[in-house]
Amino acid sequence: MSAVIDNHAPAHGHDSHDHGDHHGAPHGLMRWVTTTNHKDIGTMYLWFSFIMFLVGGVMALTIRAELFEPGLQIVSPEFFNTMTTYHGLIMVFGAIMPAFVGFANWLIPLMIGAPDMAFPRMNNWSFWLLPPAGILLMSSFLLPGGAAGVGWTMYAPLTSQMGPGMDTTIFAVHLLGMSSIMGSINIITTILNMRAPGMTMMKMPMFVWTWLITAYLLIAVMPVLAGAVTMTLTDRHFGTSFFNAAGGGDPVLYQHIFWFFGHPEVYIIAIPAFGVVSQVIPAFSRKPLFGYASMVYATSSIAILSFIVWAHHMYTVGMPVAGQLYFMYATMLIAVPTGVKVFNWVATMWKGSLTFETPMLFALGFLFLFTLGGFTGLVLSLVPVDVQLQDTYYVVAHFHYVMVAGALFSAFAGVYFWFPKWTGKMYDEKLGKIHFWLTLVFFNMIFFVQHFLGLAGMPRRIPDYNPQFTEFNQISTIGAFGFGLSQLLFLYILLKAIKSGKPAEQKQWDGADTLEWTHLPTPMPYHTFENPPTVK
Amino acid sequence: MDKLAPVMDDPRRKDNIRTGIILALLAAASFFGFFAKVYFFR
Ligand SMILES: [Cu+2]
């Protein structure tokens, strides 16, 4: 394992002309409030996302605690509904998305040899919209009637029956959407215009490609979500009837608009996760990524296909059979480019000289479990099966394999992989591995059994259930608390490394070959690539 | 406060602003386009 640590790397970068950093980072609170530095902003995104991860996690534990036994023990059914709703909203918009935007901020300028993001002041604004959005979201709980227990999808007509907590939630979604759109504009502009000489599009690291594609997806669909919740708002307060059947509207229309956003959103989360894994697996296989060009085309195909499959979330609303068939086949088509990607990751490892440090372990966990989540997605794409499984725990199990074992595992892989570069300190490898194994085991304890619950017919989003489901629910709940505690170990690993970690090498992983490892010293100066490197 | 990142006086600044405006217009078109579609052709 220590083979990865390259003791012969120069202590300082061989990029001696890159020393624009004469005064280092400014100090104090105002550094963070006014910063325009992509590294600072990336750090803030990552910490914000971790805090939201803990908040959403506490909500998940509330859900699991209530479901430990049949019957009502801990919370009221209304409060239970708000827990499922805000757990979803916070994890999707507050935890996973900002985590990958944090990676984008840190890594894209470094990987393409740019001095910073293209619009540094807008970048500051993109981040600082998030804390108010988070506070607005949480303030729903303090309003009369409480938060909105409508589910994270915010379906009409339930949304028109909620108290003012619904409105704060809608405004929070607006702010989160604005932040994402501005972040995407920044990312696309940086990638298109700011690449170092010689860094052609097809030489960009795969992570940069995945974010370019993701940012286009965001620009296309975040405004659609903003439109949907704005229509909900005008239905609630300004006399329109977009989704109100009594006024001539159609509640199913909301579902179409939401899922036109919602399905691409799955890939907005998954594609940057693919990007991180596509950097980590080659580094620990000591081989270039297999099939780079096919990876770019497969990712683009996934992004394009994601626009034409949305109604697979709505098979049971009463659509024509022709519609069901179309959405079924279109959805199954996505398995083809996804299969290309999985094949390429496996082929990258084939005959590589593999080592299994923590980032690689999380990347492999991603590979196994995300693929499993993809398979259950394929199962759910079959109309006759989905009619049975719609709104059961099978669906919950499926998308948590995609969101947790997919996106979250990839984010962990990325944090462990780049932590030495970002901080100049090395984390405790042994504790990192323990964190991985605990996370892996408890994750499967929570969600693997939920497949069986769903197949047996347990519906999602209910606080009570038939006693026949008790055993699997208890396994799931115990797993959930283990999973939650394991993440405190993660926090401890990070803090310990920041405080007293051993100094990291410039090229901590000898298979890592992107510019931040090959051209920049560890720790990095505050400003990097003020004079762009030349890429051969 | 630290000096602004060195991209502000970068020769590519004009290109960046042009690209940024085009992308912002795309986002606006997506928002208003969807709104108009639902409003007029429901
Ligand atoms: Cu979908």
XYZ file of C-alpha atoms and ligand atoms in Angstrom:
579
model
C 0.000 0.000 0.000
C 2.816 2.397 0.710
C 3.879 1.856 -2.879
C 1.501 4.629 -3.761
C 3.365 7.202 -1.745
C 6.064 8.495 -4.029
C 8.902 9.433 -1.750
C 10.996 10.722 -4.611
C 8.624 13.464 -5.636
C 10.168 16.912 -5.235
C 9.024 18.607 -2.068
C 8.126 21.673 -4.058
C 6.554 21.854 -7.481
C 8.803 21.937 -10.471
C 6.610 24.740 -11.694
C 8.872 27.478 -10.408
C 7.286 30.273 -12.428
C 4.019 29.777 -10.634
C 4.530 31.843 -7.520
C 2.035 34.671 -7.706
C 1.170 33.986 -4.108
C 3.213 36.570 -2.248
C 0.887 37.177 0.653
C -1.091 33.957 1.052
C -4.641 33.766 2.247
C -6.160 36.629 4.230
C -7.331 35.837 7.749
C -10.485 36.099 9.798
C -14.166 35.742 9.107
C -14.221 38.273 6.285
C -11.908 36.040 4.301
C -14.803 33.615 3.931
C -17.557 36.186 3.462
C -15.822 38.145 0.731
C -13.652 35.508 -0.853
C -13.516 35.157 -4.609
C -10.968 32.352 -4.508
C -12.145 29.096 -6.042
C -10.333 27.073 -3.370
C -12.010 28.918 -0.477
C -15.401 28.690 -2.159
C -14.898 24.988 -2.861
C -14.045 24.444 0.800
C -17.163 26.309 1.914
C -19.364 24.283 -0.431
C -17.935 21.052 0.956
C -18.397 22.037 4.612
C -21.882 23.382 3.941
C -22.764 20.114 2.274
C -21.394 18.119 5.211
C -23.463 20.122 7.706
C -26.580 19.595 5.587
C -25.678 15.901 5.363
C -25.802 15.714 9.157
C -29.100 17.664 9.324
C -30.712 15.458 6.681
C -29.213 12.457 8.428
C -30.899 13.331 11.734
C -34.194 13.470 9.850
C -33.480 10.048 8.340
C -32.815 8.687 11.834
C -36.131 10.135 13.021
C -37.846 8.240 10.207
C -36.005 5.020 11.006
C -36.623 5.353 14.750
C -40.363 5.655 14.146
C -40.256 2.630 11.852
C -38.384 0.446 14.357
C -41.727 -0.973 15.456
C -45.192 -1.041 13.913
C -47.619 1.467 15.386
C -46.990 5.106 16.285
C -44.355 5.713 18.946
C -42.205 8.780 18.497
C -43.671 11.324 16.075
C -47.091 12.207 14.731
C -47.954 11.101 11.186
C -47.949 14.752 10.047
C -44.463 15.326 11.433
C -43.317 12.032 9.909
C -44.398 13.340 6.509
C -42.344 16.507 6.995
C -39.334 14.339 7.893
C -39.471 12.365 4.635
C -40.015 15.610 2.712
C -37.164 17.641 4.169
C -34.805 14.678 4.371
C -35.200 14.386 0.597
C -34.969 18.097 -0.169
C -31.971 18.655 2.112
C -30.016 15.629 0.918
C -30.607 16.321 -2.773
C -30.278 20.118 -2.882
C -28.326 20.838 0.295
C -25.915 17.918 0.626
C -25.161 16.019 -2.596
C -25.382 18.803 -5.164
C -23.271 21.329 -3.176
C -20.710 18.595 -2.450
C -20.052 18.085 -6.154
C -20.132 21.832 -6.841
C -17.445 22.019 -4.155
C -15.361 19.481 -6.058
C -15.986 21.453 -9.262
C -14.766 24.687 -7.669
C -11.664 23.128 -6.231
C -10.682 20.982 -9.157
C -11.791 22.406 -12.497
C -9.428 25.429 -12.491
C -6.567 23.216 -11.281
C -7.241 20.448 -13.795
C -7.407 22.736 -16.840
C -4.640 25.100 -15.715
C -6.848 28.176 -15.149
C -6.064 30.850 -12.533
C -9.607 30.706 -11.062
C -13.239 30.341 -12.108
C -14.307 32.672 -14.921
C -16.609 34.791 -12.706
C -15.076 34.865 -9.218
C -17.517 37.389 -7.717
C -20.561 35.521 -9.027
C -18.972 32.394 -7.595
C -19.034 33.998 -4.134
C -22.698 34.873 -4.638
C -23.562 31.330 -5.794
C -22.241 29.951 -2.538
C -23.681 32.578 -0.239
C -27.207 31.968 -1.544
C -27.043 28.505 0.024
C -27.020 29.326 3.762
C -30.082 31.615 3.471
C -31.812 28.877 1.453
C -30.986 26.330 4.137
C -32.260 28.635 6.897
C -35.435 29.386 4.935
C -36.038 25.670 4.450
C -35.584 24.931 8.152
C -37.668 27.952 9.191
C -40.688 26.151 7.700
C -40.769 24.073 10.866
C -41.401 27.180 12.981
C -44.347 28.511 10.978
C -48.037 27.938 11.808
C -49.042 24.522 10.516
C -45.430 23.402 10.510
C -43.332 22.415 7.553
C -44.902 21.052 4.394
C -45.379 17.286 4.482
C -45.810 16.974 0.745
C -42.856 14.766 -0.194
C -39.688 16.115 -1.813
C -41.492 16.008 -5.185
C -44.027 18.588 -3.922
C -46.964 17.121 -5.863
C -50.155 19.055 -6.472
C -52.845 19.161 -5.179
C -51.343 18.503 -1.733
C -49.148 21.605 -2.090
C -52.233 23.825 -2.329
C -53.469 22.569 1.058
C -50.337 23.377 3.098
C -49.658 26.289 5.429
C -47.052 29.030 4.986
C -44.294 26.429 5.438
C -44.947 25.566 1.800
C -44.133 29.109 0.694
C -40.800 29.284 2.512
C -39.940 25.923 0.965
C -40.784 27.235 -2.504
C -38.609 30.319 -1.975
C -35.789 28.123 -0.712
C -36.029 26.046 -3.895
C -35.865 29.279 -5.902
C -32.664 30.324 -4.139
C -31.094 26.886 -4.527
C -32.007 26.932 -8.213
C -30.463 30.386 -8.748
C -27.312 29.217 -7.025
C -27.095 26.131 -9.242
C -27.716 28.091 -12.444
C -25.060 30.686 -11.628
C -22.642 27.950 -10.632
C -23.288 26.200 -13.940
C -22.726 29.353 -15.981
C -19.422 29.763 -14.172
C -18.376 26.165 -14.748
C -19.224 26.073 -18.465
C -17.543 29.419 -19.134
C -14.437 28.370 -17.239
C -14.146 25.087 -19.109
C -14.849 26.559 -22.552
C -12.669 29.677 -22.281
C -10.031 29.268 -19.595
C -8.137 26.116 -20.550
C -4.354 26.326 -20.581
C -2.591 26.284 -23.974
C -2.561 22.730 -25.309
C -5.406 21.552 -23.059
C -7.784 20.555 -25.840
C -11.292 19.350 -25.001
C -10.359 15.713 -25.548
C -7.343 16.042 -23.234
C -9.397 17.298 -20.305
C -9.564 14.989 -17.294
C -12.801 12.981 -17.254
C -13.970 14.850 -14.131
C -13.955 18.124 -16.082
C -15.935 16.557 -18.923
C -18.565 15.206 -16.546
C -19.023 18.637 -14.996
C -19.309 20.343 -18.400
C -22.142 17.963 -19.287
C -23.758 18.296 -15.855
C -23.692 22.082 -15.996
C -25.565 22.053 -19.307
C -28.152 19.733 -17.756
C -28.524 22.137 -14.833
C -29.037 25.148 -17.079
C -31.678 23.250 -19.036
C -33.738 21.862 -16.149
C -33.269 23.983 -13.010
C -35.416 26.751 -14.569
C -38.111 24.115 -15.209
C -38.211 23.259 -11.501
C -38.257 26.973 -10.696
C -41.196 27.318 -13.101
C -43.050 24.401 -11.521
C -42.753 25.737 -7.972
C -43.592 29.263 -9.176
C -46.800 27.915 -10.700
C -47.502 26.187 -7.389
C -46.984 29.543 -5.669
C -49.330 31.413 -8.019
C -51.910 28.626 -7.650
C -51.685 29.073 -3.890
C -51.859 32.853 -3.713
C -52.615 34.536 -7.022
C -55.705 32.786 -8.309
C -54.190 30.746 -11.126
C -55.241 27.132 -11.757
C -52.262 25.469 -13.357
C -52.640 22.374 -11.220
C -56.064 22.957 -9.690
C -58.733 20.737 -11.246
C -61.536 22.880 -9.812
C -60.268 25.828 -11.863
C -59.698 23.806 -15.041
C -56.096 22.831 -14.293
C -54.496 19.428 -14.098
C -52.568 18.003 -11.124
C -50.909 15.448 -13.419
C -49.392 18.349 -15.352
C -47.341 19.138 -12.254
C -45.938 15.612 -12.261
C -44.922 15.943 -15.919
C -43.141 19.238 -15.287
C -41.524 18.037 -12.083
C -40.140 14.855 -13.619
C -38.956 16.662 -16.714
C -36.655 18.280 -14.166
C -36.463 15.289 -11.830
C -35.056 12.633 -14.081
C -32.176 14.783 -15.418
C -31.626 15.746 -11.763
C -30.701 12.125 -11.064
C -27.914 12.483 -13.616
C -26.966 15.933 -12.337
C -26.086 14.049 -9.159
C -24.704 10.896 -10.754
C -22.557 12.280 -13.586
C -20.090 14.273 -11.412
C -19.924 11.147 -9.242
C -18.909 9.224 -12.388
C -16.282 11.913 -12.926
C -14.693 11.469 -9.498
C -14.612 7.686 -9.891
C -13.084 8.103 -13.353
C -10.133 9.917 -11.723
C -9.753 7.599 -8.738
C -9.878 4.175 -10.442
C -7.109 4.932 -13.006
C -4.907 6.421 -10.266
C -5.005 3.249 -8.160
C -4.808 0.979 -11.212
C -1.756 2.886 -12.459
C -3.222 2.858 -15.937
C -4.924 5.521 -18.020
C -8.733 5.471 -18.055
C -9.846 2.780 -20.497
C -11.891 4.113 -23.421
C -11.643 7.834 -22.661
C -13.460 8.917 -25.834
C -16.218 6.335 -25.378
C -16.569 7.606 -21.810
C -17.185 11.146 -23.100
C -19.737 9.941 -25.655
C -21.461 7.612 -23.174
C -21.799 10.432 -20.628
C -23.215 12.774 -23.268
C -25.669 10.079 -24.403
C -26.853 9.550 -20.842
C -27.405 13.301 -20.514
C -29.395 13.540 -23.754
C -31.474 10.419 -23.032
C -32.268 11.754 -19.551
C -34.584 14.348 -21.183
C -36.887 11.844 -22.851
C -37.652 9.304 -20.128
C -39.312 11.360 -17.397
C -42.723 9.667 -17.325
C -41.261 6.375 -16.090
C -41.955 7.955 -12.691
C -45.632 8.206 -13.612
C -46.680 4.873 -15.123
C -49.661 4.669 -12.792
C -51.230 8.085 -13.491
C -53.359 6.626 -16.268
C -51.341 7.262 -19.407
C -52.015 5.441 -22.698
C -50.311 2.087 -23.229
C -48.350 3.560 -26.136
C -46.944 6.157 -23.720
C -46.011 3.494 -21.201
C -44.257 1.440 -23.878
C -42.348 4.436 -25.216
C -41.103 5.506 -21.786
C -40.235 1.906 -20.893
C -38.054 1.333 -23.962
C -36.459 4.790 -23.798
C -35.544 4.165 -20.145
C -34.059 0.764 -20.888
C -31.921 2.393 -23.577
C -30.019 4.321 -20.863
C -28.606 1.024 -19.640
C -26.479 0.891 -22.807
C -24.237 3.954 -22.239
C -24.244 3.222 -18.502
C -23.014 -0.289 -19.314
C -20.248 1.235 -21.450
C -19.094 3.248 -18.465
C -19.144 0.321 -16.043
C -17.275 -1.792 -18.608
C -14.648 0.930 -18.999
C -14.062 1.215 -15.252
C -13.618 -2.536 -14.967
C -11.369 -2.596 -18.045
C -9.273 0.197 -16.486
C -8.518 -2.107 -13.567
C -7.848 -5.102 -15.823
C -4.155 -6.023 -15.515
C -3.478 -2.790 -13.634
C -1.159 -2.797 -10.633
C -3.921 -2.263 -8.129
C -3.693 -1.004 -4.563
C -6.632 -0.463 -2.259
C -6.304 2.740 -0.273
C -9.454 4.382 1.087
C -10.335 6.375 -2.076
C -10.079 3.221 -4.189
C -12.190 1.272 -1.699
C -14.962 3.835 -1.909
C -14.673 3.892 -5.712
C -15.031 0.103 -5.813
C -17.944 0.283 -3.372
C -19.472 2.772 -5.776
C -18.877 0.469 -8.732
C -20.571 -2.565 -7.154
C -23.459 -0.842 -5.429
C -24.231 1.828 -8.016
C -24.445 -0.944 -10.610
C -26.882 -2.775 -8.333
C -28.953 0.419 -8.069
C -28.850 0.681 -11.851
C -30.161 -2.863 -12.189
C -33.090 -2.276 -9.848
C -33.770 0.842 -11.922
C -33.996 -1.388 -14.962
C -36.397 -3.639 -13.062
C -38.546 -0.615 -12.205
C -38.528 0.589 -15.812
C -40.693 -2.420 -16.743
C -44.267 -1.166 -16.701
C -45.979 -4.322 -15.366
C -43.412 -4.623 -12.584
C -43.535 -0.935 -11.742
C -47.321 -0.983 -11.435
C -46.769 -3.450 -8.576
C -43.777 -1.715 -7.032
C -44.785 1.949 -7.460
C -44.549 3.755 -4.105
C -43.159 0.740 -2.252
C -39.900 0.378 -0.338
C -38.399 -1.264 -3.433
C -38.270 2.210 -4.973
C -36.731 3.625 -1.785
C -34.064 0.904 -1.857
C -33.399 1.505 -5.558
C -32.766 5.227 -5.397
C -30.739 5.043 -2.205
C -28.376 2.649 -3.974
C -28.026 5.327 -6.633
C -27.864 8.334 -4.297
C -25.922 6.971 -1.313
C -23.830 4.109 -2.666
C -23.527 6.049 -5.920
C -23.139 9.739 -5.217
C -22.145 9.713 -1.536
C -19.557 6.928 -1.895
C -18.072 8.783 -4.835
C -17.931 11.995 -2.793
C -16.138 10.110 0.010
C -13.709 8.681 -2.557
C -13.074 12.196 -3.827
C -12.563 13.722 -0.383
C -10.034 11.047 0.627
C -8.338 11.273 -2.764
C -7.852 15.061 -2.881
C -7.696 15.779 0.856
C -3.865 15.505 0.894
C -3.635 17.939 -2.031
C -6.153 20.393 -0.598
C -4.840 20.553 2.938
C -1.235 19.411 2.579
C -1.942 16.861 5.320
C -2.425 13.124 5.118
C -5.408 11.452 6.744
C -5.112 8.289 8.851
C -5.288 5.490 6.286
C -6.281 2.853 8.817
C -9.206 4.904 10.144
C -10.217 5.724 6.571
C -10.476 2.033 5.779
C -12.493 1.415 8.940
C -14.809 4.250 7.879
C -15.229 2.578 4.496
C -16.071 -0.871 5.851
C -18.488 0.473 8.477
C -20.202 2.619 5.855
C -20.429 -0.286 3.410
C -21.837 -2.795 5.879
C -24.320 -0.427 7.518
C -25.431 0.948 4.156
C -26.406 -2.534 2.979
C -28.017 -3.261 6.318
C -30.293 -0.252 5.860
C -31.199 -0.605 2.241
C -30.698 -4.183 1.025
C -33.559 -5.436 3.209
C -35.790 -2.658 1.874
C -35.885 -4.482 -1.466
C -37.643 -7.361 0.293
C -39.976 -5.009 2.143
C -40.971 -3.425 -1.152
C -41.461 -6.739 -2.918
C -43.676 -7.822 -0.017
C -45.742 -4.677 -0.510
C -44.708 -2.223 2.200
C -45.607 1.281 0.982
C -43.177 4.178 1.381
C -43.896 7.442 3.253
C -45.950 5.887 6.067
C -45.147 5.985 9.826
C -46.929 2.700 10.594
C -46.939 -0.731 8.966
C -48.275 -4.243 9.095
C -46.480 -6.351 11.787
C -45.256 -8.855 9.150
C -42.678 -6.232 8.074
C -41.184 -5.771 11.546
C -37.941 -7.795 11.327
C -36.638 -6.212 8.148
C -37.539 -2.750 9.458
C -35.611 -3.394 12.653
C -32.517 -4.497 10.715
C -32.862 -1.371 8.614
C -33.183 0.928 11.622
C -30.181 -0.582 13.421
C -28.188 -0.179 10.206
C -29.272 3.451 9.964
C -27.984 4.334 13.426
C -24.718 2.497 12.722
C -24.388 4.387 9.454
C -24.996 7.708 11.180
C -22.408 7.025 13.879
C -19.866 5.926 11.237
C -20.104 9.378 9.690
C -18.999 10.938 12.975
C -15.852 8.841 12.531
C -15.456 10.504 9.134
C -15.665 13.925 10.788
C -13.079 12.817 13.355
C -10.732 11.580 10.606
C -10.952 14.931 8.823
C -10.416 17.037 11.957
C -7.569 14.841 13.150
C -5.828 15.074 9.789
C -6.273 18.845 9.603
C -4.898 19.247 13.129
C -2.068 16.747 13.198
C -1.909 14.880 9.887
C 1.492 13.995 8.466
C 2.599 16.312 5.637
C 1.416 14.999 2.269
C 3.596 14.513 -0.788
C 3.215 16.639 -3.897
C 2.062 13.532 -5.727
C 0.564 11.541 -2.887
C -0.799 8.865 -5.249
C 1.762 7.841 -7.800
C -0.868 6.942 -10.376
C -2.445 10.423 -10.266
C -1.609 12.323 -13.434
C -3.722 15.487 -13.588
C -2.184 18.975 -13.426
C -2.831 19.589 -9.730
C -0.602 16.608 -8.874
C 2.045 17.001 -11.567
C 2.487 20.795 -11.607
C 1.623 22.147 -8.160
C 3.392 21.808 -4.806
C 1.668 20.451 -1.692
C 0.274 22.431 0.044
C -0.794 24.598 -2.844
C -0.289 28.367 -2.876
C -3.428 30.473 -2.503
C -3.419 31.419 -6.175
C -2.323 28.872 -8.739
C -1.665 28.885 -12.491
C -1.540 32.667 -12.728
C 0.788 31.864 -15.603
C -0.849 28.961 -17.380
C 1.145 25.751 -17.786
C 1.684 24.396 -21.281
C 0.073 21.029 -21.810
C 1.724 18.705 -24.287
C -9.755 41.300 1.521
C -7.420 39.508 -0.800
C -6.792 40.797 -4.281
C -9.390 39.502 -6.689
C -8.481 36.345 -8.536
C -6.278 37.156 -11.517
C -9.025 36.391 -14.016
C -10.514 39.897 -13.841
C -7.851 41.468 -16.063
C -7.383 38.341 -18.100
C -7.468 38.954 -21.870
C -10.201 36.300 -22.052
C -12.503 38.360 -19.801
C -14.599 39.677 -22.742
C -15.129 36.162 -24.103
C -16.119 35.006 -20.646
C -18.759 37.701 -20.300
C -20.153 36.897 -23.743
C -20.359 33.167 -22.953
C -21.897 33.902 -19.561
C -24.621 36.115 -21.056
C -25.513 33.490 -23.678
C -25.818 30.835 -20.974
C -27.924 33.121 -18.770
C -30.237 33.736 -21.739
C -30.525 29.964 -22.217
C -31.578 29.560 -18.599
C -34.093 32.410 -18.923
C -35.472 30.884 -22.125
C -35.910 27.576 -20.334
C -37.812 29.239 -17.474
C -40.085 31.509 -19.498
C -40.418 29.021 -22.345
C -41.770 26.351 -20.043
C -44.028 28.825 -18.311
C -45.426 30.043 -21.628
C -45.868 26.510 -22.919
C -47.923 25.518 -19.904
C -49.857 28.791 -19.832
C -50.834 28.974 -23.496
C -50.848 25.367 -24.739
C -52.215 23.389 -21.872
Cu -36.145 8.815 -13.728
